[in-house]
């Protein structure tokens, strides 16, 4: 069914990303509302039975059921596609629904996937547990080295899957080399771009085929709703992804789509300010703790690569406090301002201990392999005054005897 976005794409596609974030995808009802409307409806009524039939067989534009189309959801999808510079986008109920759909929709028994080992915990469950259960082989590599990608390719390799920067080790993957290699071998590259978002990093400009999001993070940005999105070519979205999602139903609710639409309006402002705050906090911590992994600082082993593909380093980085879980937990427990929370991308500063929370399920061996030690903490730097954050960290480090 043809989608009527209410905007003329030949005009809107020329707007710059900051304009897209405010205007892209907007459809107005007969009331002319300035802020996008929230359409809480599961179904749609037809003027006559023939119209219903025409919509179902594709002869007539229009919506049929909110698992498949919803005006508020469609506005969000069009906005994300325009910001990304992608032909098309479909939103999902969560980031994990987006990752699962982006992979499963194009894979079948016997296929092979190569994935970078530093992935969000649940993404590692997809590659390590879910895909193999359905007869899809996976090879997990250190994605920082292009030779590892090349060596892992088999005649059955269908997909490369990675995130950059990666959670929580801040490994940076060379988008250009990995996506070029994939394309030259007819492999589809799927990039999880949740950390940077399309404001700071646009993987498709480096040759990525599919870009997937947890919109729960920076896109909502205020810790309110869960959401996800998958961007790709019109052909991939319409012919491959939609076949999977329209029948399996990982649909984003209209309410959550509306919240993310409002979040996108301030994404550019928030992510740049949070990136600056994270640099300030990082510079302080670099002098104060054993080691930090912040792609925006020259001490990060891949700082130059990170800065060649990102406009700024984002709000998230990791630190090693020395000692073990006892010291890391003591620091968290002594915080007065920063919350102990495993969410990221929030306008509030949040800290977590990955080994006992987000990456607990990965198991000790796999954790240590990627550098998630017991003394590692991850911080999401919010929009508070960075001096207050530094003072809070300083008193907490002292209280923890660090
Ligand atoms: C949070 C996150 C996900 C999962 O997203 P949800 O919205 O929590 O389902 C996937 N990948 C990365 C990199 C994330 O940070």
Tab-separated table of C-alpha atoms and ligand atoms in Angstrom:
chain	number	residue	atom	x	y	z
A	1	UNK	CA	0.000	0.000	0.000
A	2	UNK	CA	1.319	3.418	-0.939
A	3	UNK	CA	1.986	5.684	2.018
A	4	UNK	CA	0.709	9.217	1.966
A	5	UNK	CA	3.079	11.242	4.136
A	6	UNK	CA	1.291	14.537	3.502
A	7	UNK	CA	4.596	16.164	2.586
A	8	UNK	CA	6.275	16.406	-0.772
A	9	UNK	CA	9.435	14.353	-0.400
A	10	UNK	CA	11.053	16.052	-3.369
A	11	UNK	CA	11.064	19.235	-1.243
A	12	UNK	CA	11.517	17.885	2.295
A	13	UNK	CA	14.433	15.640	1.453
A	14	UNK	CA	16.587	18.715	0.784
A	15	UNK	CA	16.222	20.076	4.320
A	16	UNK	CA	19.192	19.721	6.624
A	17	UNK	CA	19.009	17.261	9.536
A	18	UNK	CA	18.305	19.898	12.227
A	19	UNK	CA	15.303	21.032	10.179
A	20	UNK	CA	14.148	17.454	9.623
A	21	UNK	CA	14.190	16.902	13.399
A	22	UNK	CA	11.530	19.614	13.804
A	23	UNK	CA	9.601	19.426	10.530
A	24	UNK	CA	10.292	16.118	8.816
A	25	UNK	CA	7.262	13.875	8.417
A	26	UNK	CA	4.699	16.310	9.844
A	27	UNK	CA	1.146	15.665	8.633
A	28	UNK	CA	-1.597	18.071	9.650
A	29	UNK	CA	-5.235	17.247	10.177
A	30	UNK	CA	-8.046	19.585	9.108
A	31	UNK	CA	-7.505	21.535	12.357
A	32	UNK	CA	-4.067	22.721	11.269
A	33	UNK	CA	-2.409	21.863	14.573
A	34	UNK	CA	1.233	22.992	14.792
A	35	UNK	CA	2.407	20.165	17.066
A	36	UNK	CA	1.859	16.689	15.638
A	37	UNK	CA	-1.393	15.050	16.734
A	38	UNK	CA	-1.591	11.876	18.750
A	39	UNK	CA	-3.844	9.390	16.982
A	40	UNK	CA	-4.871	6.820	19.571
A	41	UNK	CA	-6.830	4.476	17.352
A	42	UNK	CA	-6.436	0.815	16.623
A	43	UNK	CA	-8.642	0.718	13.543
A	44	UNK	CA	-10.005	2.868	10.703
A	45	UNK	CA	-13.526	3.199	9.286
A	46	UNK	CA	-14.283	3.047	5.560
A	47	UNK	CA	-16.945	4.975	3.669
A	48	UNK	CA	-18.149	1.807	1.972
A	49	UNK	CA	-17.332	-1.869	1.654
A	50	UNK	CA	-15.724	-1.302	-1.739
A	51	UNK	CA	-13.280	1.205	-0.142
A	52	UNK	CA	-12.319	-1.374	2.463
A	53	UNK	CA	-11.660	-3.918	-0.269
A	54	UNK	CA	-9.652	-1.372	-2.291
A	55	UNK	CA	-7.464	-0.550	0.681
A	56	UNK	CA	-6.771	-4.184	1.359
A	57	UNK	CA	-5.850	-4.955	-2.218
A	58	UNK	CA	-3.677	-1.848	-2.482
A	59	UNK	CA	-5.763	0.111	-5.020
A	60	UNK	CA	-6.534	2.830	-2.486
A	61	UNK	CA	-4.140	4.767	-0.220
A	62	UNK	CA	-5.031	4.763	3.434
A	63	UNK	CA	-4.733	2.940	6.687
A	64	UNK	CA	-6.343	-0.311	7.728
A	65	UNK	CA	-5.157	-1.248	11.210
A	66	UNK	CA	-2.654	0.231	13.651
A	67	UNK	CA	-0.419	-2.847	13.715
A	68	UNK	CA	0.301	-1.863	10.102
A	69	UNK	CA	-0.189	1.926	9.888
A	70	UNK	CA	-0.904	4.791	12.253
A	71	UNK	CA	-0.622	8.505	11.429
A	72	UNK	CA	1.449	9.423	14.504
A	73	UNK	CA	3.739	6.441	14.028
A	74	UNK	CA	4.079	7.247	10.334
A	75	UNK	CA	5.122	10.817	11.100
A	76	UNK	CA	7.886	9.510	13.349
A	77	UNK	CA	9.073	6.997	10.747
A	78	UNK	CA	9.227	9.624	8.014
A	79	UNK	CA	11.081	12.014	10.339
A	80	UNK	CA	13.714	9.439	11.297
A	81	UNK	CA	14.172	8.407	7.639
A	82	UNK	CA	14.691	12.036	6.594
A	83	UNK	CA	17.132	12.715	9.445
A	84	UNK	CA	19.040	9.556	8.573
A	85	UNK	CA	19.114	10.246	4.859
A	86	UNK	CA	17.500	6.812	4.392
A	87	UNK	CA	14.867	5.929	1.825
A	88	UNK	CA	12.613	4.403	4.460
A	89	UNK	CA	12.204	3.663	8.152
A	90	UNK	CA	9.906	1.541	10.292
A	91	UNK	CA	9.599	2.064	14.021
A	92	UNK	CA	9.368	-0.788	16.522
A	93	UNK	CA	8.144	-1.215	20.085
A	94	UNK	CA	11.685	-1.309	21.526
A	95	UNK	CA	15.280	-1.217	20.411
A	96	UNK	CA	15.500	-4.984	20.819
A	97	UNK	CA	12.406	-5.461	18.641
A	98	UNK	CA	14.233	-3.368	16.023
A	99	UNK	CA	17.451	-5.420	16.241
A	100	UNK	CA	15.571	-8.743	16.224
A	101	UNK	CA	13.427	-7.741	13.257
A	102	UNK	CA	16.361	-6.256	11.305
A	103	UNK	CA	18.216	-9.565	11.597
A	104	UNK	CA	15.483	-12.220	11.475
A	105	UNK	CA	13.587	-10.655	8.567
A	106	UNK	CA	16.478	-11.344	6.197
A	107	UNK	CA	17.941	-14.575	7.600
A	108	UNK	CA	17.050	-18.223	7.257
A	109	UNK	CA	18.351	-21.581	8.348
A	110	UNK	CA	21.857	-22.191	7.027
A	111	UNK	CA	22.791	-18.505	6.800
A	112	UNK	CA	25.840	-17.128	8.590
A	113	UNK	CA	26.248	-13.875	10.516
A	114	UNK	CA	29.474	-12.184	11.587
A	115	UNK	CA	29.089	-9.909	14.610
A	116	UNK	CA	31.381	-7.761	16.611
A	117	UNK	CA	31.854	-9.090	20.148
A	118	UNK	CA	31.293	-5.760	21.908
A	119	UNK	CA	27.509	-5.539	21.591
A	120	UNK	CA	24.643	-4.534	23.844
A	121	UNK	CA	23.946	-7.496	26.181
A	122	UNK	CA	20.652	-8.546	24.556
A	123	UNK	CA	22.163	-8.198	21.075
A	124	UNK	CA	24.788	-10.747	22.160
A	125	UNK	CA	21.902	-13.021	23.218
A	126	UNK	CA	20.496	-12.731	19.698
A	127	UNK	CA	23.813	-13.675	18.108
A	128	UNK	CA	24.879	-16.268	20.688
A	129	UNK	CA	21.562	-17.955	21.517
A	130	UNK	CA	18.548	-17.032	19.375
A	131	UNK	CA	20.021	-17.188	15.868
A	132	UNK	CA	21.901	-20.495	16.426
A	133	UNK	CA	18.669	-22.008	17.808
A	134	UNK	CA	17.108	-21.492	14.370
A	135	UNK	CA	20.066	-22.914	12.483
A	136	UNK	CA	21.727	-19.589	11.711
A	137	UNK	CA	25.442	-19.789	12.419
A	138	UNK	CA	27.182	-16.813	14.028
A	139	UNK	CA	30.844	-15.907	14.365
A	140	UNK	CA	31.778	-13.387	17.044
A	141	UNK	CA	34.941	-11.392	16.391
A	142	UNK	CA	36.892	-8.434	17.707
A	143	UNK	CA	35.381	-6.003	15.211
A	144	UNK	CA	38.116	-3.401	15.601
A	145	UNK	CA	40.342	-5.291	13.192
A	146	UNK	CA	39.165	-5.439	9.579
A	147	UNK	CA	41.140	-8.671	8.987
A	148	UNK	CA	38.899	-10.422	11.514
A	149	UNK	CA	35.802	-9.545	9.473
A	150	UNK	CA	37.433	-10.723	6.269
A	151	UNK	CA	38.626	-14.008	7.774
A	152	UNK	CA	35.213	-14.795	9.264
A	153	UNK	CA	33.392	-14.627	5.914
A	154	UNK	CA	32.075	-17.937	4.557
A	155	UNK	CA	30.096	-18.574	1.363
A	156	UNK	CA	26.970	-18.465	3.561
A	157	UNK	CA	27.668	-15.109	5.212
A	158	UNK	CA	24.607	-12.937	4.810
A	159	UNK	CA	24.939	-10.205	7.470
A	160	UNK	CA	27.577	-8.182	9.336
A	161	UNK	CA	26.193	-6.847	12.630
A	162	UNK	CA	27.897	-4.316	14.899
A	163	UNK	CA	27.528	-1.190	16.983
A	164	UNK	CA	29.930	1.725	17.226
A	165	UNK	CA	30.834	3.058	19.702
A	166	UNK	CA	30.045	-0.177	21.501
A	167	UNK	CA	28.404	-0.627	24.845
A	168	UNK	CA	30.080	-0.470	27.357
A	169	UNK	CA	33.688	-0.799	26.228
A	170	UNK	CA	33.505	2.082	23.752
A	171	UNK	CA	35.181	0.005	21.041
A	172	UNK	CA	35.045	1.940	17.789
A	173	UNK	CA	34.489	0.106	14.497
A	174	UNK	CA	35.734	1.487	11.211
A	175	UNK	CA	32.422	2.054	9.430
A	176	UNK	CA	33.948	2.697	6.010
A	177	UNK	CA	36.162	-0.406	5.892
A	178	UNK	CA	33.638	-2.834	7.354
A	179	UNK	CA	30.708	-1.585	5.233
A	180	UNK	CA	32.858	-1.536	2.073
A	181	UNK	CA	33.989	-5.096	2.725
A	182	UNK	CA	30.382	-6.183	3.276
A	183	UNK	CA	29.199	-4.538	0.077
A	184	UNK	CA	32.035	-5.981	-1.999
A	185	UNK	CA	30.999	-9.493	-0.883
A	186	UNK	CA	27.241	-9.038	-1.203
A	187	UNK	CA	26.811	-9.039	2.578
A	188	UNK	CA	24.254	-6.766	4.284
A	189	UNK	CA	25.748	-4.522	6.982
A	190	UNK	CA	23.448	-3.840	9.938
A	191	UNK	CA	24.645	-1.073	12.258
A	192	UNK	CA	23.189	-0.425	15.723
A	193	UNK	CA	23.558	3.374	15.933
A	194	UNK	CA	21.870	3.919	19.311
A	195	UNK	CA	24.840	5.538	21.044
A	196	UNK	CA	25.601	8.240	18.486
A	197	UNK	CA	22.263	8.700	16.663
A	198	UNK	CA	22.104	10.244	13.209
A	199	UNK	CA	22.996	13.650	14.677
A	200	UNK	CA	26.552	12.569	15.495
A	201	UNK	CA	27.100	9.675	13.084
A	202	UNK	CA	25.413	8.693	9.831
A	203	UNK	CA	26.470	5.140	9.002
A	204	UNK	CA	24.801	5.180	5.578
A	205	UNK	CA	27.254	7.869	4.461
A	206	UNK	CA	29.967	5.266	5.143
A	207	UNK	CA	28.155	2.577	3.171
A	208	UNK	CA	25.946	0.906	5.804
A	209	UNK	CA	22.885	-0.867	4.393
A	210	UNK	CA	20.648	-1.003	7.453
A	211	UNK	CA	20.781	1.291	10.504
A	212	UNK	CA	18.858	0.209	13.598
A	213	UNK	CA	18.023	2.122	16.742
A	214	UNK	CA	16.985	1.906	20.293
A	215	UNK	CA	15.021	5.186	20.262
A	216	UNK	CA	14.611	4.670	24.013
A	217	UNK	CA	18.028	6.234	24.438
A	218	UNK	CA	19.011	9.609	22.974
A	219	UNK	CA	15.976	9.963	20.675
A	220	UNK	CA	13.435	10.039	23.496
A	221	UNK	CA	16.256	11.342	25.627
A	222	UNK	CA	14.282	11.962	28.762
A	223	UNK	CA	13.885	8.438	30.074
A	224	UNK	CA	10.174	8.159	29.299
A	225	UNK	CA	9.331	5.516	26.708
A	226	UNK	CA	10.788	2.511	24.928
A	227	UNK	CA	10.998	2.611	21.149
A	228	UNK	CA	13.070	1.348	18.248
A	229	UNK	CA	13.547	1.948	14.539
A	230	UNK	CA	15.055	0.329	11.452
A	231	UNK	CA	16.211	2.385	8.443
A	232	UNK	CA	17.121	1.061	5.012
A	233	UNK	CA	16.281	1.182	1.336
A	234	UNK	CA	12.645	1.273	0.318
A	235	UNK	CA	13.133	-2.212	-1.090
A	236	UNK	CA	14.575	-3.641	2.130
A	237	UNK	CA	11.927	-2.030	4.325
A	238	UNK	CA	8.934	-2.799	2.115
A	239	UNK	CA	9.824	-6.216	0.765
A	240	UNK	CA	11.884	-7.758	3.548
A	241	UNK	CA	11.315	-6.050	6.908
A	242	UNK	CA	7.583	-5.379	6.528
A	243	UNK	CA	6.801	-8.959	5.563
A	244	UNK	CA	8.224	-9.947	8.932
A	245	UNK	CA	6.892	-7.174	11.151
A	246	UNK	CA	3.352	-6.811	9.834
A	247	UNK	CA	2.697	-10.428	10.769
A	248	UNK	CA	4.760	-10.689	13.961
A	249	UNK	CA	3.596	-7.343	15.388
A	250	UNK	CA	6.477	-5.556	17.189
A	251	UNK	CA	4.564	-2.316	16.514
A	252	UNK	CA	5.341	0.939	18.295
A	253	UNK	CA	2.381	2.461	20.145
A	254	UNK	CA	1.123	5.805	18.855
A	255	UNK	CA	1.648	7.359	22.267
A	256	UNK	CA	5.291	6.307	22.424
A	257	UNK	CA	5.801	7.454	18.838
A	258	UNK	CA	4.423	10.864	19.774
A	259	UNK	CA	6.787	11.128	22.760
A	260	UNK	CA	9.770	10.264	20.532
A	261	UNK	CA	8.609	12.820	17.920
A	262	UNK	CA	8.792	15.465	20.654
A	263	UNK	CA	12.160	14.087	21.781
A	264	UNK	CA	13.602	14.404	18.276
A	265	UNK	CA	12.845	18.129	18.261
A	266	UNK	CA	15.542	18.668	20.896
A	267	UNK	CA	17.891	15.780	20.012
A	268	UNK	CA	20.476	17.948	18.287
A	269	UNK	CA	20.672	20.380	21.211
A	270	UNK	CA	20.724	17.687	23.854
A	271	UNK	CA	23.276	15.365	22.306
A	272	UNK	CA	25.764	18.146	21.599
A	273	UNK	CA	25.434	19.606	25.101
A	274	UNK	CA	25.616	16.161	26.731
A	275	UNK	CA	28.696	15.358	24.605
A	276	UNK	CA	30.372	18.534	25.867
A	277	UNK	CA	29.418	17.756	29.458
A	278	UNK	CA	30.762	14.212	29.041
A	279	UNK	CA	34.077	15.601	27.822
A	280	UNK	CA	34.357	17.835	30.877
A	281	UNK	CA	33.499	15.014	33.269
A	282	UNK	CA	35.842	12.709	31.336
A	283	UNK	CA	38.768	15.104	31.597
A	284	UNK	CA	38.270	15.251	35.357
A	285	UNK	CA	37.934	11.457	35.773
A	286	UNK	CA	40.945	10.805	33.580
A	287	UNK	CA	43.109	12.454	36.222
A	288	UNK	CA	41.241	10.907	39.136
A	289	UNK	CA	40.756	7.181	38.340
A	290	UNK	CA	42.897	4.360	36.975
A	291	UNK	CA	41.659	4.493	33.398
A	292	UNK	CA	38.767	5.786	31.339
A	293	UNK	CA	37.522	4.809	27.892
A	294	UNK	CA	36.128	7.945	26.269
A	295	UNK	CA	36.249	8.071	22.451
A	296	UNK	CA	36.342	11.877	22.573
A	297	UNK	CA	39.644	11.982	24.479
A	298	UNK	CA	43.078	11.366	22.932
A	299	UNK	CA	43.750	8.658	25.555
A	300	UNK	CA	41.179	6.404	23.809
A	301	UNK	CA	43.112	4.012	21.545
A	302	UNK	CA	40.737	4.735	18.642
A	303	UNK	CA	40.204	8.428	19.272
A	304	UNK	CA	41.208	9.468	15.740
A	305	UNK	CA	38.963	6.903	14.073
A	306	UNK	CA	36.054	7.873	16.346
A	307	UNK	CA	36.440	11.541	15.496
A	308	UNK	CA	36.728	10.799	11.774
A	309	UNK	CA	33.257	9.234	11.730
A	310	UNK	CA	31.480	11.070	14.574
A	311	UNK	CA	30.773	14.774	14.984
A	312	UNK	CA	31.137	14.485	18.774
A	313	UNK	CA	31.714	11.540	21.093
A	314	UNK	CA	28.297	11.391	22.765
A	315	UNK	CA	27.275	11.289	26.424
A	316	UNK	CA	28.454	7.783	27.382
A	317	UNK	CA	31.839	6.495	28.486
A	318	UNK	CA	33.375	3.962	30.842
A	319	UNK	CA	35.830	4.125	33.693
A	320	UNK	CA	37.931	1.675	35.667
A	321	UNK	CA	38.168	2.603	39.335
A	322	UNK	CA	40.747	-0.016	40.371
A	323	UNK	CA	40.079	-2.883	42.797
A	324	UNK	CA	36.940	-4.874	42.051
A	325	UNK	CA	33.175	-5.021	42.460
A	326	UNK	CA	33.430	-3.844	46.089
A	327	UNK	CA	35.070	-0.563	45.100
A	328	UNK	CA	32.802	-0.021	42.084
A	329	UNK	CA	29.639	-0.644	44.121
A	330	UNK	CA	30.960	1.577	46.956
A	331	UNK	CA	31.354	4.450	44.511
A	332	UNK	CA	27.808	4.002	43.169
A	333	UNK	CA	26.381	3.813	46.686
A	334	UNK	CA	28.095	7.071	47.673
A	335	UNK	CA	26.611	9.130	44.809
A	336	UNK	CA	24.256	11.938	45.864
A	337	UNK	CA	23.254	13.435	42.524
A	338	UNK	CA	23.980	10.892	39.796
A	339	UNK	CA	21.471	8.004	39.824
A	340	UNK	CA	22.378	4.335	39.846
A	341	UNK	CA	20.562	3.297	36.678
A	342	UNK	CA	21.347	1.158	33.659
A	343	UNK	CA	19.533	3.389	31.177
A	344	UNK	CA	21.487	5.694	28.863
A	345	UNK	CA	20.739	8.682	26.655
A	346	UNK	CA	18.695	10.295	29.431
A	347	UNK	CA	19.021	13.993	30.226
A	348	UNK	CA	19.818	12.842	33.770
A	349	UNK	CA	23.276	11.546	34.621
A	350	UNK	CA	23.162	7.820	35.328
A	351	UNK	CA	25.790	5.265	36.267
A	352	UNK	CA	25.837	1.502	36.228
A	353	UNK	CA	28.125	-1.423	36.954
A	354	UNK	CA	27.903	-3.407	33.673
A	355	UNK	CA	29.316	-6.659	35.013
A	356	UNK	CA	26.532	-7.026	37.611
A	357	UNK	CA	23.742	-5.479	35.517
A	358	UNK	CA	23.585	-4.968	31.729
A	359	UNK	CA	26.221	-7.576	30.911
A	360	UNK	CA	25.516	-9.948	33.815
A	361	UNK	CA	23.886	-12.459	31.466
A	362	UNK	CA	26.908	-12.590	29.190
A	363	UNK	CA	28.928	-14.708	31.631
A	364	UNK	CA	32.330	-13.951	33.107
A	365	UNK	CA	34.448	-15.377	30.306
A	366	UNK	CA	32.806	-13.333	27.547
A	367	UNK	CA	32.799	-10.256	29.779
A	368	UNK	CA	36.526	-10.411	30.456
A	369	UNK	CA	37.220	-11.075	26.783
A	370	UNK	CA	35.786	-7.686	25.895
A	371	UNK	CA	37.184	-5.828	28.907
A	372	UNK	CA	34.177	-5.697	31.232
A	373	UNK	CA	36.016	-6.130	34.502
A	374	UNK	CA	34.569	-5.944	38.020
A	375	UNK	CA	35.976	-2.444	38.586
A	376	UNK	CA	34.396	-1.012	35.422
A	377	UNK	CA	31.577	1.515	35.572
A	378	UNK	CA	29.640	3.148	32.752
A	379	UNK	CA	28.341	6.692	32.935
A	380	UNK	CA	25.711	8.515	30.905
A	381	UNK	CA	26.384	12.219	31.329
A	382	UNK	CA	23.212	14.287	31.341
A	383	UNK	CA	22.314	17.948	31.026
A	384	UNK	CA	23.083	18.937	34.629
A	385	UNK	CA	25.860	21.434	35.298
A	386	UNK	CA	29.050	19.395	34.782
A	387	UNK	CA	30.626	21.041	37.847
A	388	UNK	CA	27.899	19.523	40.046
A	389	UNK	CA	28.542	16.140	38.416
A	390	UNK	CA	32.286	16.401	38.986
A	391	UNK	CA	31.738	17.399	42.627
A	392	UNK	CA	29.396	14.433	43.120
A	393	UNK	CA	31.887	12.002	41.579
A	394	UNK	CA	34.726	13.489	43.607
A	395	UNK	CA	32.957	13.093	46.948
A	396	UNK	CA	31.768	9.587	45.993
A	397	UNK	CA	35.275	8.499	44.999
A	398	UNK	CA	36.633	9.811	48.279
A	399	UNK	CA	33.873	8.122	50.311
A	400	UNK	CA	34.667	4.856	48.531
A	401	UNK	CA	38.311	5.270	49.536
A	402	UNK	CA	39.376	5.756	45.916
B	1	LIG	C1	19.436	-0.019	24.785
B	1	LIG	C2	20.112	-0.581	23.601
B	1	LIG	C3	19.483	-1.572	22.840
B	1	LIG	C4	18.115	-2.121	23.198
B	1	LIG	O1	17.124	-1.150	23.172
B	1	LIG	P1	15.760	-1.229	24.021
B	1	LIG	O2	15.022	-0.014	23.596
B	1	LIG	O3	16.151	-1.218	25.473
B	1	LIG	O4	15.081	-2.489	23.669
B	1	LIG	C5	20.149	-2.059	21.730
B	1	LIG	N1	21.373	-1.610	21.399
B	1	LIG	C6	22.009	-0.652	22.110
B	1	LIG	C7	23.344	-0.191	21.683
B	1	LIG	C8	21.400	-0.103	23.236
B	1	LIG	O5	22.028	0.832	23.945
